[in-house]
mmCIF file of C-alpha atoms in Angstrom:
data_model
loop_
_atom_site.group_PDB
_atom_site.id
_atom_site.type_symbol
_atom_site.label_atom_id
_atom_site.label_comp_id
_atom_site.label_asym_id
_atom_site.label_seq_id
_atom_site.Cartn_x
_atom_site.Cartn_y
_atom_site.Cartn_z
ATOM 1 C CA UNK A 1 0.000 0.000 0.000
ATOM 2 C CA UNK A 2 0.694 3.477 -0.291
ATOM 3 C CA UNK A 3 2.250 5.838 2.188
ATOM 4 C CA UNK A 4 3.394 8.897 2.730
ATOM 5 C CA UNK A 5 5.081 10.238 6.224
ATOM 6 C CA UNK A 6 6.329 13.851 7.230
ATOM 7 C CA UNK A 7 7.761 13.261 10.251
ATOM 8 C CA UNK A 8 7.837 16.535 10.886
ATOM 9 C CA UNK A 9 4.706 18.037 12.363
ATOM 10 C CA UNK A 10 6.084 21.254 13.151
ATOM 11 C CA UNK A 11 9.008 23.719 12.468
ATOM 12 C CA UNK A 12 10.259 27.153 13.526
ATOM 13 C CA UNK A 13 12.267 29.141 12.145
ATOM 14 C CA UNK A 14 14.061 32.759 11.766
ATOM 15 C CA UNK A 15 13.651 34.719 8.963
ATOM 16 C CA UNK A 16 16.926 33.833 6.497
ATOM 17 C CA UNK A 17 17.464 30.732 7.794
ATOM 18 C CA UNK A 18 17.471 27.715 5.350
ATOM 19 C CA UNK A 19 14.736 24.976 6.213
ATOM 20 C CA UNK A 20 14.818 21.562 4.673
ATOM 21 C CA UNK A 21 11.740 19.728 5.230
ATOM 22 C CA UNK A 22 11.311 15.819 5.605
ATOM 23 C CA UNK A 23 9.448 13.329 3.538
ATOM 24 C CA UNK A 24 9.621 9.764 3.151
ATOM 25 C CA UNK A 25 7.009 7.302 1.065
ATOM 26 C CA UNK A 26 6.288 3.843 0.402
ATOM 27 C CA UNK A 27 5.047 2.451 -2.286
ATOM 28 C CA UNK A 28 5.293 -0.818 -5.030
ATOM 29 C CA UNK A 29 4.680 0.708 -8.247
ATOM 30 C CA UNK A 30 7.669 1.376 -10.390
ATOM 31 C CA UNK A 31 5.905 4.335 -11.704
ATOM 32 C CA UNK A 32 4.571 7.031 -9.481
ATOM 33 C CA UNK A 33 4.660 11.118 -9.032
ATOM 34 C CA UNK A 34 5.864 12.645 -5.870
ATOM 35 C CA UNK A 35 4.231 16.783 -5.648
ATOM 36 C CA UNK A 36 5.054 19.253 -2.993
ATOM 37 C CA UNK A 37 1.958 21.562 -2.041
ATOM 38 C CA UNK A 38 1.904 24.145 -0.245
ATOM 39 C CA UNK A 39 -1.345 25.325 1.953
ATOM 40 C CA UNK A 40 -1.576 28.667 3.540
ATOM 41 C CA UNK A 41 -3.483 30.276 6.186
ATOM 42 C CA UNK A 42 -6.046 31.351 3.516
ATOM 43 C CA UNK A 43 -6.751 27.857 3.178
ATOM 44 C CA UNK A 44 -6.060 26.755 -0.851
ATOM 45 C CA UNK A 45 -3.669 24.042 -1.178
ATOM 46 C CA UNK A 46 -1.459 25.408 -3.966
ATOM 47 C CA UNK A 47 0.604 23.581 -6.117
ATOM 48 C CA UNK A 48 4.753 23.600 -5.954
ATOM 49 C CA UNK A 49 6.321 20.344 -8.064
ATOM 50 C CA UNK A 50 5.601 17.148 -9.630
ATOM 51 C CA UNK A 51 8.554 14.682 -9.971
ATOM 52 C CA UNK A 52 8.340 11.706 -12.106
ATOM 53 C CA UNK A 53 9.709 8.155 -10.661
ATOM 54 C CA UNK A 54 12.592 8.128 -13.185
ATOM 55 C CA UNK A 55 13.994 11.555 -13.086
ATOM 56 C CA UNK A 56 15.660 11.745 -10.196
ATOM 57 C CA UNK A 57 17.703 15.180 -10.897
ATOM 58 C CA UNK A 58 17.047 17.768 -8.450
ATOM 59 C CA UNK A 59 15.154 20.518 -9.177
ATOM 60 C CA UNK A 60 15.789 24.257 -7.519
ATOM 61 C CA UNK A 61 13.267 27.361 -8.251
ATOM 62 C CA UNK A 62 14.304 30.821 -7.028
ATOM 63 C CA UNK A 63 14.854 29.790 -3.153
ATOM 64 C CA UNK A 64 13.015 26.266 -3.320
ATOM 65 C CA UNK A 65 14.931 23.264 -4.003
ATOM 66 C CA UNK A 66 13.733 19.585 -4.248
ATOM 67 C CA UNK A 67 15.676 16.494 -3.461
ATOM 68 C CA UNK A 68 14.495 13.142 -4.907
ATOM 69 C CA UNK A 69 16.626 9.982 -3.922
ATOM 70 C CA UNK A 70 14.626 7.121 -4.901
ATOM 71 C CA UNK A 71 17.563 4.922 -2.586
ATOM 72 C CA UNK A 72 15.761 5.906 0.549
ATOM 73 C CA UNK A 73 12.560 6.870 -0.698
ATOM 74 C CA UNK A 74 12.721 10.812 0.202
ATOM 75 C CA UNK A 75 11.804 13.455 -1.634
ATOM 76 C CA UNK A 76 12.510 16.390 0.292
ATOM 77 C CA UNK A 77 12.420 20.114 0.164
ATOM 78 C CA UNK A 78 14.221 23.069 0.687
ATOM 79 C CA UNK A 79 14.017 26.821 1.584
ATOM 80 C CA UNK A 80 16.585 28.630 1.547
ATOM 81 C CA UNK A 81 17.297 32.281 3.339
ATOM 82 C CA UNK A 82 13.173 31.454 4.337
ATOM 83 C CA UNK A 83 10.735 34.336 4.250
ATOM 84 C CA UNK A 84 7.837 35.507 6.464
ATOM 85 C CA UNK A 85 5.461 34.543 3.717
ATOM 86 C CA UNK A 86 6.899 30.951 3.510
ATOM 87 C CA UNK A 87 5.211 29.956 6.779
ATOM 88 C CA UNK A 88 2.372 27.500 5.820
ATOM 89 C CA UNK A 89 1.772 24.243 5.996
ATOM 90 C CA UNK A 90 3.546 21.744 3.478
ATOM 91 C CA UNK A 91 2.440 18.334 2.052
ATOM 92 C CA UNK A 92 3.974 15.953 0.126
ATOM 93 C CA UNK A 93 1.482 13.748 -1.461
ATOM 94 C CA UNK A 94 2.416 10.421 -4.245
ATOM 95 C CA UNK A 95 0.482 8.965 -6.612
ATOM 96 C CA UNK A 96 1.120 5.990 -8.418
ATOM 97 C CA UNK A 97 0.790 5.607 -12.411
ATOM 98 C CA UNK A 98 1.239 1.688 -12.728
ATOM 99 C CA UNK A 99 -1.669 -0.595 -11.399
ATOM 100 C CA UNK A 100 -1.705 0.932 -8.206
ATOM 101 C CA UNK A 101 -3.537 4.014 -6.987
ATOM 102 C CA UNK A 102 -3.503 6.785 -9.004
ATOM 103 C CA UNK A 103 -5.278 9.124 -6.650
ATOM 104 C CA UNK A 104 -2.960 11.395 -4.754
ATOM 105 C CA UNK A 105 -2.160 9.910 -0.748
ATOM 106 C CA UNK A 106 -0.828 13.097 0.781
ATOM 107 C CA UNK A 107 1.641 13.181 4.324
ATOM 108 C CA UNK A 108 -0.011 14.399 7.147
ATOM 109 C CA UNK A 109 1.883 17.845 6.529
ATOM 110 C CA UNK A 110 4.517 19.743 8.165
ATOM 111 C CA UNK A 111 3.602 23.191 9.846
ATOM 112 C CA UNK A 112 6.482 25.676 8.977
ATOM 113 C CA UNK A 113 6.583 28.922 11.188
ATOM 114 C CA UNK A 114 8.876 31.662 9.982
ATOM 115 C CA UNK A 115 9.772 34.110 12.542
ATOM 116 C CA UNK A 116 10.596 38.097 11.585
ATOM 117 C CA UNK B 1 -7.822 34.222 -7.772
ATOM 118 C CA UNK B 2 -7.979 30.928 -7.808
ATOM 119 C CA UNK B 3 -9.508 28.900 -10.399
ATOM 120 C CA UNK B 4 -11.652 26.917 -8.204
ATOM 121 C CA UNK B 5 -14.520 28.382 -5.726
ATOM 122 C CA UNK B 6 -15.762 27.095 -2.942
ATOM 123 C CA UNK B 7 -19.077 28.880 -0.475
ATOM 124 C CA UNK B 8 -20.025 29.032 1.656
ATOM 125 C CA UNK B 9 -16.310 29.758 3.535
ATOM 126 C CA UNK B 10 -17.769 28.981 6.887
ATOM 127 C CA UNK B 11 -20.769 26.936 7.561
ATOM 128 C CA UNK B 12 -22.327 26.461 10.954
ATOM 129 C CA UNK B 13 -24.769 23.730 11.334
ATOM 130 C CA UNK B 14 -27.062 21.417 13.956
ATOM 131 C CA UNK B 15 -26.710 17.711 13.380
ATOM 132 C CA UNK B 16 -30.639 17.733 12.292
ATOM 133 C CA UNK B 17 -29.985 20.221 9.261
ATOM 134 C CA UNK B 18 -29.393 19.695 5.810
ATOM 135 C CA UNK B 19 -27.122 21.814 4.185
ATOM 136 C CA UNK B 20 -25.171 21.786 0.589
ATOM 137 C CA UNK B 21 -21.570 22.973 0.089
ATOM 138 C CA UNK B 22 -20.878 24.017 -3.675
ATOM 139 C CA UNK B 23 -17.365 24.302 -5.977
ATOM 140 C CA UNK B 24 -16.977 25.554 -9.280
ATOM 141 C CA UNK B 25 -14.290 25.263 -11.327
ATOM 142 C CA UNK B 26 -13.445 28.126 -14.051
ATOM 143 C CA UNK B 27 -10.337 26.070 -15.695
ATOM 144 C CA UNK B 28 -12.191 23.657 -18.347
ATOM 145 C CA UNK B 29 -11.041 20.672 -16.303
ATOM 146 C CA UNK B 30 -13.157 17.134 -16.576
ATOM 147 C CA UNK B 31 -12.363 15.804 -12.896
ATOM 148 C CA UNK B 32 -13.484 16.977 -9.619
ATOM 149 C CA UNK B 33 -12.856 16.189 -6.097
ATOM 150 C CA UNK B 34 -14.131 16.296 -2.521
ATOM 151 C CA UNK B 35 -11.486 15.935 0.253
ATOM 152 C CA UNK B 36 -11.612 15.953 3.825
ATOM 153 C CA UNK B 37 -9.368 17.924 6.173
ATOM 154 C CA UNK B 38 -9.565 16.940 9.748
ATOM 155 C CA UNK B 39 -7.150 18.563 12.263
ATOM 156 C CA UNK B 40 -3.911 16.308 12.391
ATOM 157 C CA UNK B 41 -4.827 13.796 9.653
ATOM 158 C CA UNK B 42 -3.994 13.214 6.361
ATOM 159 C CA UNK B 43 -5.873 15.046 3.784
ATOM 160 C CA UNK B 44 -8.635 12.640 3.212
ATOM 161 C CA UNK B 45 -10.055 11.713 -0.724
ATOM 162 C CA UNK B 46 -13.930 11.496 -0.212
ATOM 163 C CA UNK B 47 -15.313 11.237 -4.079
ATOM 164 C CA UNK B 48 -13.826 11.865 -7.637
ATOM 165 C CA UNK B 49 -16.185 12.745 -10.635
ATOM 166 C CA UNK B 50 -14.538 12.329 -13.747
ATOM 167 C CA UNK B 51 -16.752 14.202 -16.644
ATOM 168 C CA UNK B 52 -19.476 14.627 -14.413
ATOM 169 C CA UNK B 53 -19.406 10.359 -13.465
ATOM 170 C CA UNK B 54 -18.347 9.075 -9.932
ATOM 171 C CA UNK B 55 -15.556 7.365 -10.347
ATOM 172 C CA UNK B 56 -14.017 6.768 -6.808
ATOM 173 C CA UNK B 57 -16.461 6.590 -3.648
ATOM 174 C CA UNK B 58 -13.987 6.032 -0.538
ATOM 175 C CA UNK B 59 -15.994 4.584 1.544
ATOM 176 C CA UNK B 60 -17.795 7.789 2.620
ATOM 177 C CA UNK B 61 -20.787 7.410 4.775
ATOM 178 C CA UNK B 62 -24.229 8.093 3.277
ATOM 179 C CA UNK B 63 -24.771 11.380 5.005
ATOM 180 C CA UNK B 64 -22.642 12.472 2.437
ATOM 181 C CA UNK B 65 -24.095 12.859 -0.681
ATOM 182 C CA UNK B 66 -22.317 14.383 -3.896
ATOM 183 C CA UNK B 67 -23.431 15.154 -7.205
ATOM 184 C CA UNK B 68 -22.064 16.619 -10.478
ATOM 185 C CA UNK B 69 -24.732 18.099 -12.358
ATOM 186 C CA UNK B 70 -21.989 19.175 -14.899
ATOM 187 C CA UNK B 71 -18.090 19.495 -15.441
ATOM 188 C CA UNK B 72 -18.082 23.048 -14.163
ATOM 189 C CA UNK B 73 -19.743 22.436 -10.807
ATOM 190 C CA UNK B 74 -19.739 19.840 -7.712
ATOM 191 C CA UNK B 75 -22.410 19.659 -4.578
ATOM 192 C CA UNK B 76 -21.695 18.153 -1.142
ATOM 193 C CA UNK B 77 -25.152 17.707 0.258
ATOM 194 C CA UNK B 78 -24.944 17.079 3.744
ATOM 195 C CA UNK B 79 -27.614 15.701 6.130
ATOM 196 C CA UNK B 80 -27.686 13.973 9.963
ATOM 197 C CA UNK B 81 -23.938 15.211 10.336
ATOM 198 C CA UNK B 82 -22.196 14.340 13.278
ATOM 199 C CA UNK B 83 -20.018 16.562 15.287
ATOM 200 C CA UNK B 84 -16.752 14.240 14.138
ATOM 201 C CA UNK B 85 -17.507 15.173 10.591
ATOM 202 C CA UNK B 86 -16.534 19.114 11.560
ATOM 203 C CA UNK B 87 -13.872 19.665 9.061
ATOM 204 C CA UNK B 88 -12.262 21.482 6.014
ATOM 205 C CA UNK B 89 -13.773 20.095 3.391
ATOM 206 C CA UNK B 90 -11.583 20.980 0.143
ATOM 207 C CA UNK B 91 -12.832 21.191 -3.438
ATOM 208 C CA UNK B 92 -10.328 20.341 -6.203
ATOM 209 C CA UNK B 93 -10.492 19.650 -9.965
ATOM 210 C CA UNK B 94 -7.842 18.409 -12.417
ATOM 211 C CA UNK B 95 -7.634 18.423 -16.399
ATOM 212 C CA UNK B 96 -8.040 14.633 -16.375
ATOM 213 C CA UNK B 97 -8.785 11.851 -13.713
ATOM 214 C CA UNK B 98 -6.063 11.112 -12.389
ATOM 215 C CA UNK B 99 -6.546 7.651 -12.754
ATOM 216 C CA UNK B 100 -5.605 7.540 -16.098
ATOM 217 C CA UNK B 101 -2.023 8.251 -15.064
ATOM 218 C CA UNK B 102 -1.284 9.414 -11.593
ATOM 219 C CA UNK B 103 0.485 12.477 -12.789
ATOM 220 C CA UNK B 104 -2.673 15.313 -13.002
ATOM 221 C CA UNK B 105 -1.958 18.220 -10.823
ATOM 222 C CA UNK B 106 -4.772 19.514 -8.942
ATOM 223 C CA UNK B 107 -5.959 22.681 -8.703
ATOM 224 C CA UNK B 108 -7.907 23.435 -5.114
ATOM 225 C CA UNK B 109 -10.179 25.805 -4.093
ATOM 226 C CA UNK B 110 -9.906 27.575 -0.344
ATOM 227 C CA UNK B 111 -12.030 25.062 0.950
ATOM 228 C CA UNK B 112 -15.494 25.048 3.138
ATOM 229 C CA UNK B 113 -14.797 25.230 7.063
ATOM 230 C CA UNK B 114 -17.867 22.779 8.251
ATOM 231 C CA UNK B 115 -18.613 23.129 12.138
ATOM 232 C CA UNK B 116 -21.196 20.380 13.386
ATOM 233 C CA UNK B 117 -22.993 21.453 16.689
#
């Protein structure tokens, strides 16, 4: 079955500090996506990547990075120098594109507090 | 402004009422979904309409009661709630089902804050 785990319920920050936040899954497919969303307090989950199972090159936008290591089954994520307006809540989700599910199973999310 | 709409924001209700909570989707997309947000739990997937047919029901109890009257638009009728089922309940909608590949991104509206008295 399916899994995804933050282990990482909560995290505080200061303002400039980089932030690298956790996420592991499980799963038997050989092909399956691995997103990053992003849900403020206004309440919208809002998209930030998709990653395919066989690209496993990292991916950096502006101050967010991605790292997917398919050895250990993370696909984590980055901030760096974090901002005010990064603090949200953050879920990695998977779904899987073989014969398994293909509906997303998100992580139970990781609460990011930057501090001024 | 996002793409997908959900009111009311904030609904209040007794567990004898029947209320409806409504999304609409402005992006063209043939899938929509209902998902549950309970405080520390997984964002859970309720129902997925794909071109206005149900095509994933997980195991939702009956008070719950969707319907698609077309591609644009998605109902959560809601009826003997209990006071566990007080949640954010989050609209979304992708170009396809993602069960044709896995890889749809979904597009989510700001979702309906349910509070069951």
């Amino acid at each position: 079955a399916q899994k995804v785990t933050q282990a990482q319920t909560e995290i505080s920050v200061v303002e400039k500090e980089d932030v690298t936040l956790d996420c592991v899954y499980e799963t038997r497919d050989t092909t399956y996506y691995l997103f990053w969303y992003k849900q403020p307090p206004s309440g919208e989950l809002v998209f930030l990547i998709r990653r395919n199972s066989f690209d496993e090159q990292n991916e950096i936008s502006g101050r967010y990075s991605w790292n997917f290591q398919k050895s250990t089954s993370s696909f984590n994520f980055t901030i760096t120098a974090s901002q005010v307006v990064d603090s949200a809540v953050y879920f990695c989700a998977l779904s899987e594109g073989g014969t398994g599910r293909r509906a997303l199973t998100f992580g139970s999310g990781t609460r990011l507090q930057v501090q001024p | 402004e996002t793409g997908v709409t959900q009111t009311p924001r904030h609904l209040v209700m007794g567990m004898t009422n029947k209320k409806s909570l409504k999304c609409e989707q402005h992006l063209g997309h043939n899938a929509m979904y209902w998902y549950k947000q309970s405080a520390k739990k997984p964002l859970e997937l309720m129902f997925v309409y794909s071109l206005e047919e149900r095509v994933e029901n997980n195991s939702v109890p009956s008070r719950f009661s969707p319907e698609c009257p077309n591609s644009s638009h998605l109902f959560l009728h809601l009826h003997t709630l209990q006071p566990e089922d007080s949640a954010l309940y989050l609209c979304a909608s992708s170009q396809d089902w993602a069960g044709f590949s896995g890889a749809n991104v979904l597009t989510f509206g700001a979702g309906s804050r349910l509070t069951v008295l």
